[in-house]
Amino acid sequence: MNKSILGRREFLKRTGWVAVGVTFVGACSGPLLPVMPFSDPPATNEGRFWVQLLPNGKVRFFCPRAEMGQGIAIGLTQVVAQELNLSPDNIETINPATSEIQPVALTVGSESMQAFFSPVAYGAACLRESLRSIAAEQASVPVSVLKDGDAAFLLPNGEEISYRSLANGKSVLLNENDIFPEDIKIYNLDSKRSDKVKKQVWGRKTMEDIVTGKMTYSRDIIIDDMLYGRVIKPDTIGGKLENADIARAQEIPGVRKVFIDKGRNCVAIICDKPFVLDKVEQAVKVTWKVDKPFTQQDMDTALDAKKYLESDDFEHTLAEQGKFRNRAQKSNSSLNNRYQTCFVAHAAMEPRSAVAWVKDNSAEVWGASQSVHFVRDRIAQLTGISNDNVIVHAHRLGGGFGGRILCQAAEEAAFLSQKVNAPVRVQWTREEEFTYNHVQPPFDHIINATVSEKGLITHWKNSFTTAPIIFTSAILPRHIQFLADLSQEDGSPRGAHPPYNIPNLLIRYSDVRIPLVTSSWRGLGAAPNTFAIESMIDELAVLSDLDPFEFRLLNLGNAHPRLKKVIEKVREMTRMDKKLPANYGRGIACAIYKETPVAVVVEVHADPSEKTLKVTQAWIAQDCGRVINADQVRAQAEGNLVWGLSYALKEKGFLEDGHIGIKNYHQYPLARMSDTPKIHIEQIEDFENPPIGAGEPVIAPTPAAIANAIFAATSKRFRQLPISEEDVFS
Amino acid sequence: MLLINGSTIQVPNNVRNVTLLNFLRDHLGLTGTKFGCSIGQCGACTVHVDGEAMRSCQITVNELDGEKITTIEGLADTWRDGKDGLHPVQSAWVEKMVPQCGYCQTGQIMSAAALLNETQKPGPEDINMAMDGNICRCGTYNRIREAINLASKNIEGSS
Ligand code: FES
Ligand code: FES
């Protein structure tokens, strides 16, 4: 359905706004509603419009998910192929432009397989049955006698009617009015059929394009006669443009236009060639004014969980059960610990980029985002062109994972293009990418927990602070933020509810809006929240003198059998009783990420003579239901393990001079080849369980598993991330 | 004048001070070599200069006068005149399904191919040394390692 024709109420519902009572916002000044990413999961029958038989007999799949390395295009292609009896050569998967498919939910939260499996399978099955009808008509036989062949149907005498002959030089697309039964046969649900598809290699063509440099990312787009732009933005958070001297810059050969835009709070540069952009930028002298720079200390104070706990004042209560208030705080079997993480950057390998061409009544943008329709709507609002007349072409993203929902480069390019009536390319530098993209907020947890003599957790009180993730200031204009702040979002508290069976539970938190723009990062709140929970669990196991596996299983009781299974699996994989050499230690942590249970064991070697800390091995057991492409699921587990390691041991965001202090990778170390351990992975698979997320779960328990392993190796407990070698050996 | 992927390329005066990376991407339209950081920290821009890995963001075109440069687009041609379509390192990368987002991978491949030019059978430490300059945010390092080992085996087997 086209969003532009939805009524306001329906629009609000679809963008998740009814929940925050935004309908009362009428009295506010400014644009009534911010443009929000579309977030409704697709209806099953929407899948009919994502497949097409091409004149050459191949099937085109308009993949409704953005591909940023999570391998979803490969998995969903397989789902289509299975329904239509296709081999990899007979299907082409494209990243559709906004004009080619209706708006779909933005690509986030590892929900692509879970939410899109059914519509994609259903749509492809509908195309298959339509083709069968055409074949039956052509051959004058009843539909029921036609058996499936390879990209073809078979007549009872064995003769083949190929898809190619059915296409007969034309395209076959399903029509809005075509009616199909809901219970159409879905081949993907037939375990016997799936083996054939699984035996083939999927995604080879994509891999070949990548390894030969042919794959086009948004940075690689070349449009005839394009100009090259850059927008100079405040050097401090909240900085206001006071004055700018552009005279010298304007004189540099190759400059098309340099101008000051006080309204947009920037100085903009447009050049004929890209090579002079740096020089022109350096020649522009801007003075920014900020009343009071936002400092690291301001942020620490704003997010100090202790302060909130002392005043017993939290914005949100995530869980409250049993007796908690009015009990003695201290007992021998209680712990009261604080766990903290700092803000961290996306640091995706491709700094964002786009080309925009804004004409009088239409605009075209070539870029990449986790939601091209969202970019389309933002550009429409920015340029005043109706969103039906804005086309955004999608490209593969060079990483993203929450960091590329907004495409600020596309907005800047559109703004500049409108000024000069020509296509303009804007490529963010690495410095811009670090400075102006949003970050994962810091988290500050104070957990108070008690265990009984038998090792059962009786009380768990977690009070934490962080900043908004989903209701981010990156999208919400100021006049609407306070409304969002009243309601609880799903980002910051993700994973903050421990899976264990705890009779007395109180979890409260505040997501405090700070001037630093915070938003989604891989796993949202799951990694920092799980770090706090699973570190505390480890400490409680030690306090109870119980084996960490046993302690977890005991406290899960009858809850979450699938989580128990992965814990047992990972224990079996690691054979924990094996004696480790001196200075080696292993730690376990587990989590249910959204619905996916996962357990990770990490082994570290903390060498006191060399003063080096190394993660030597990791074991992962995960249950993401029915697996479509086992190799891609493994790849996600491997990648998340490395990312989680990077987060635990390397990544440290900091503020300096009123802004993010990181300019480039030399100030923001990431995990590299020599940091990467051997990784062992097992999937628990039950074909009967529908597919659930696999793109993020492993990131959640990894940092805690590492901290727990360091404790096992050194007897030192680290409750703050990142943990550096200096800390370990100090 | 430069020799890029076997072709002689004249360098107009106004771009002589441009980095090799920008020259490749924005002057020649060879976009397989990627921009990641511009300060020599990420390896996304790796190319070969006389068979050795070089960060193309760290060197200007006029410093390379007369040099033989290979980019990802020309890598396969350095192997048996491109008859196989892919260099063994590229084939190994496909075989092991290394790329996730893929953005860093052309740089990774160029670093790996240079390593194998120098050391036919690299040990784990050789791989760490040669590859630590290439960041992969998606965390594909283990598959990169496996692919290098596979390529090394295949090159040995084919010689
Ligand atoms: S772009 Fe050259 S090393 Fe990063
Ligand atoms: S594959 Fe994404 S950065 Fe390496």
Coordinates of N, CA and C in Angstrom, one line a residue, chain A residues 399-476:
Chain A
G399 N 28.5 -2.1 5.0 CA 28.3 -2.1 6.4 C 27.2 -1.1 6.8
G400 N 26.7 -1.3 8.0 CA 25.6 -0.4 8.4 C 25.1 -0.8 9.8
F401 N 24.4 -1.9 9.8 CA 24.0 -2.5 11.1 C 23.4 -1.4 12.1
G402 N 22.4 -0.7 11.6 CA 21.8 0.4 12.5 C 22.4 1.7 12.2
G403 N 23.5 1.8 11.6 CA 24.2 3.1 11.3 C 23.8 3.8 10.0
R404 N 23.1 3.1 9.2 CA 22.8 3.7 7.9 C 21.3 3.6 7.6
I405 N 20.5 4.0 8.5 CA 19.1 4.2 8.3 C 18.9 5.6 7.6
L406 N 19.4 6.6 8.3 CA 19.5 7.9 7.7 C 20.5 7.9 6.6
C407 N 20.3 8.6 5.6 CA 21.4 8.8 4.6 C 21.6 10.3 4.5
Q408 N 22.4 10.8 5.5 CA 22.7 12.3 5.5 C 23.4 12.7 4.3
A409 N 24.2 11.9 3.7 CA 24.9 12.3 2.5 C 23.9 12.5 1.3
A410 N 22.8 11.7 1.3 CA 21.8 11.9 0.3 C 21.1 13.2 0.5
E411 N 20.8 13.5 1.7 CA 20.1 14.8 2.0 C 21.0 16.0 1.7
E412 N 22.2 15.9 2.0 CA 23.1 17.0 1.6 C 23.3 17.1 0.1
A413 N 23.3 16.0 -0.6 CA 23.5 16.0 -2.0 C 22.2 16.6 -2.7
A414 N 21.1 16.3 -2.1 CA 19.8 16.8 -2.6 C 19.7 18.3 -2.4
F415 N 20.1 18.7 -1.2 CA 20.1 20.2 -0.9 C 21.1 20.9 -1.9
L416 N 22.2 20.4 -2.2 CA 23.2 21.1 -3.1 C 22.7 21.0 -4.5
S417 N 22.1 19.9 -4.9 CA 21.6 19.7 -6.2 C 20.5 20.7 -6.6
Q418 N 19.7 20.9 -5.6 CA 18.6 21.8 -5.8 C 19.1 23.3 -6.0
K419 N 20.3 23.6 -5.4 CA 20.9 24.9 -5.5 C 21.4 25.1 -6.9
V420 N 22.0 24.1 -7.5 CA 22.7 24.3 -8.8 C 22.0 23.6 -10.0
N421 N 20.9 22.9 -9.7 CA 20.2 22.3 -10.9 C 21.1 21.3 -11.6
A422 N 21.8 20.5 -10.9 CA 22.7 19.6 -11.6 C 22.8 18.4 -10.6
P423 N 23.2 17.2 -11.1 CA 23.5 16.1 -10.2 C 24.7 16.4 -9.3
V424 N 24.6 16.2 -8.0 CA 25.7 16.4 -7.1 C 26.0 15.2 -6.3
R425 N 27.3 14.9 -6.2 CA 27.7 13.8 -5.3 C 28.3 14.3 -4.0
V426 N 27.8 13.7 -2.9 CA 28.4 14.0 -1.6 C 28.9 12.7 -1.0
Q427 N 30.2 12.7 -0.8 CA 30.8 11.5 -0.1 C 31.4 12.0 1.2
W428 N 30.9 11.4 2.3 CA 31.4 11.8 3.6 C 32.9 11.3 3.7
T429 N 33.7 12.1 4.4 CA 35.0 11.7 4.7 C 34.9 10.7 5.9
R430 N 36.0 10.1 6.2 CA 36.0 9.2 7.4 C 35.8 10.1 8.7
E431 N 36.3 11.3 8.6 CA 36.2 12.2 9.8 C 34.7 12.6 10.0
E432 N 34.0 12.8 8.9 CA 32.6 13.1 9.0 C 31.8 11.9 9.5
E433 N 32.2 10.8 9.0 CA 31.5 9.5 9.4 C 31.6 9.3 10.9
F434 N 32.8 9.6 11.5 CA 33.0 9.4 12.9 C 32.3 10.6 13.7
T435 N 32.3 11.8 13.2 CA 31.9 12.9 13.9 C 30.4 13.1 13.8
Y436 N 29.8 12.8 12.7 CA 28.4 13.2 12.5 C 27.4 12.0 12.5
N437 N 27.9 10.8 12.5 CA 26.9 9.7 12.6 C 26.6 9.5 14.1
H438 N 25.4 9.0 14.3 CA 25.0 8.7 15.7 C 25.9 7.6 16.3
V439 N 25.8 7.5 17.6 CA 26.6 6.5 18.3 C 25.7 5.6 19.2
Q440 N 26.3 4.5 19.6 CA 25.6 3.7 20.6 C 25.8 4.4 21.9
P441 N 24.7 4.6 22.7 CA 24.9 5.3 23.9 C 25.7 4.6 25.0
P442 N 26.2 5.3 26.0 CA 26.8 4.6 27.1 C 25.7 4.0 28.0
F443 N 26.1 2.9 28.7 CA 25.1 2.3 29.6 C 25.8 2.2 31.0
D444 N 25.0 2.5 32.0 CA 25.5 2.4 33.4 C 24.4 1.6 34.2
H445 N 24.8 0.4 34.6 CA 23.9 -0.5 35.3 C 24.4 -0.7 36.8
I446 N 23.4 -0.6 37.7 CA 23.7 -1.0 39.1 C 22.8 -2.1 39.4
I447 N 23.4 -3.3 39.7 CA 22.6 -4.5 39.9 C 22.8 -4.9 41.4
N448 N 21.7 -5.2 42.0 CA 21.8 -5.7 43.4 C 21.0 -7.0 43.3
A449 N 21.8 -8.1 43.7 CA 21.1 -9.4 43.6 C 21.5 -10.3 44.8
T450 N 20.6 -11.2 45.1 CA 20.8 -12.1 46.2 C 20.5 -13.5 45.8
V451 N 21.4 -14.4 46.3 CA 21.2 -15.9 46.1 C 20.9 -16.6 47.4
S452 N 20.1 -17.6 47.3 CA 19.8 -18.5 48.4 C 21.0 -19.4 48.7
E453 N 20.9 -20.2 49.7 CA 21.9 -21.1 50.0 C 22.1 -22.2 48.9
K454 N 20.9 -22.5 48.3 CA 21.0 -23.5 47.3 C 21.5 -22.9 45.9
G455 N 21.8 -21.7 45.9 CA 22.3 -21.1 44.7 C 21.2 -20.6 43.8
L456 N 20.0 -20.3 44.3 CA 18.9 -19.8 43.5 C 18.8 -18.3 43.7
I457 N 18.7 -17.6 42.6 CA 18.6 -16.1 42.7 C 17.3 -15.8 43.3
T458 N 17.2 -15.1 44.4 CA 15.9 -14.7 44.9 C 15.5 -13.3 44.6
H459 N 16.5 -12.4 44.5 CA 16.2 -11.0 44.2 C 17.1 -10.5 43.1
W460 N 16.6 -9.6 42.3 CA 17.4 -9.0 41.3 C 16.8 -7.6 41.1
K461 N 17.6 -6.6 41.4 CA 17.2 -5.3 41.2 C 18.2 -4.6 40.3
N462 N 17.8 -4.2 39.2 CA 18.7 -3.6 38.2 C 18.2 -2.2 37.9
S463 N 19.1 -1.2 38.1 CA 18.7 0.2 37.9 C 19.7 0.7 36.9
F464 N 19.3 1.1 35.7 CA 20.3 1.6 34.8 C 19.9 2.8 34.0
T465 N 20.9 3.5 33.5 CA 20.7 4.7 32.7 C 21.4 4.5 31.3
T466 N 20.8 5.1 30.3 CA 21.4 5.2 29.0 C 20.7 6.3 28.3
A467 N 20.8 6.3 27.0 CA 20.2 7.4 26.2 C 19.3 6.7 25.1
P468 N 18.3 7.5 24.5 CA 17.4 6.8 23.6 C 18.1 6.2 22.4
I469 N 17.5 5.1 21.9 CA 18.1 4.5 20.7 C 17.1 4.6 19.6
I470 N 15.9 4.1 19.8 CA 14.9 4.2 18.7 C 14.3 5.5 18.5
F471 N 13.9 6.1 19.6 CA 13.3 7.5 19.6 C 14.5 8.5 19.6
T472 N 15.3 8.4 18.6 CA 16.6 9.1 18.5 C 16.4 10.6 18.1
S473 N 17.2 11.4 18.6 CA 17.2 12.8 18.2 C 17.6 13.0 16.7
A474 N 18.2 11.9 16.2 CA 18.6 12.0 14.8 C 17.4 12.1 13.9
I475 N 16.3 11.6 14.3 CA 15.1 11.6 13.5 C 14.0 12.6 14.0
L476 N 13.9 12.6 15.4 CA 12.8 13.4 15.9 C 13.1 14.8 16.1

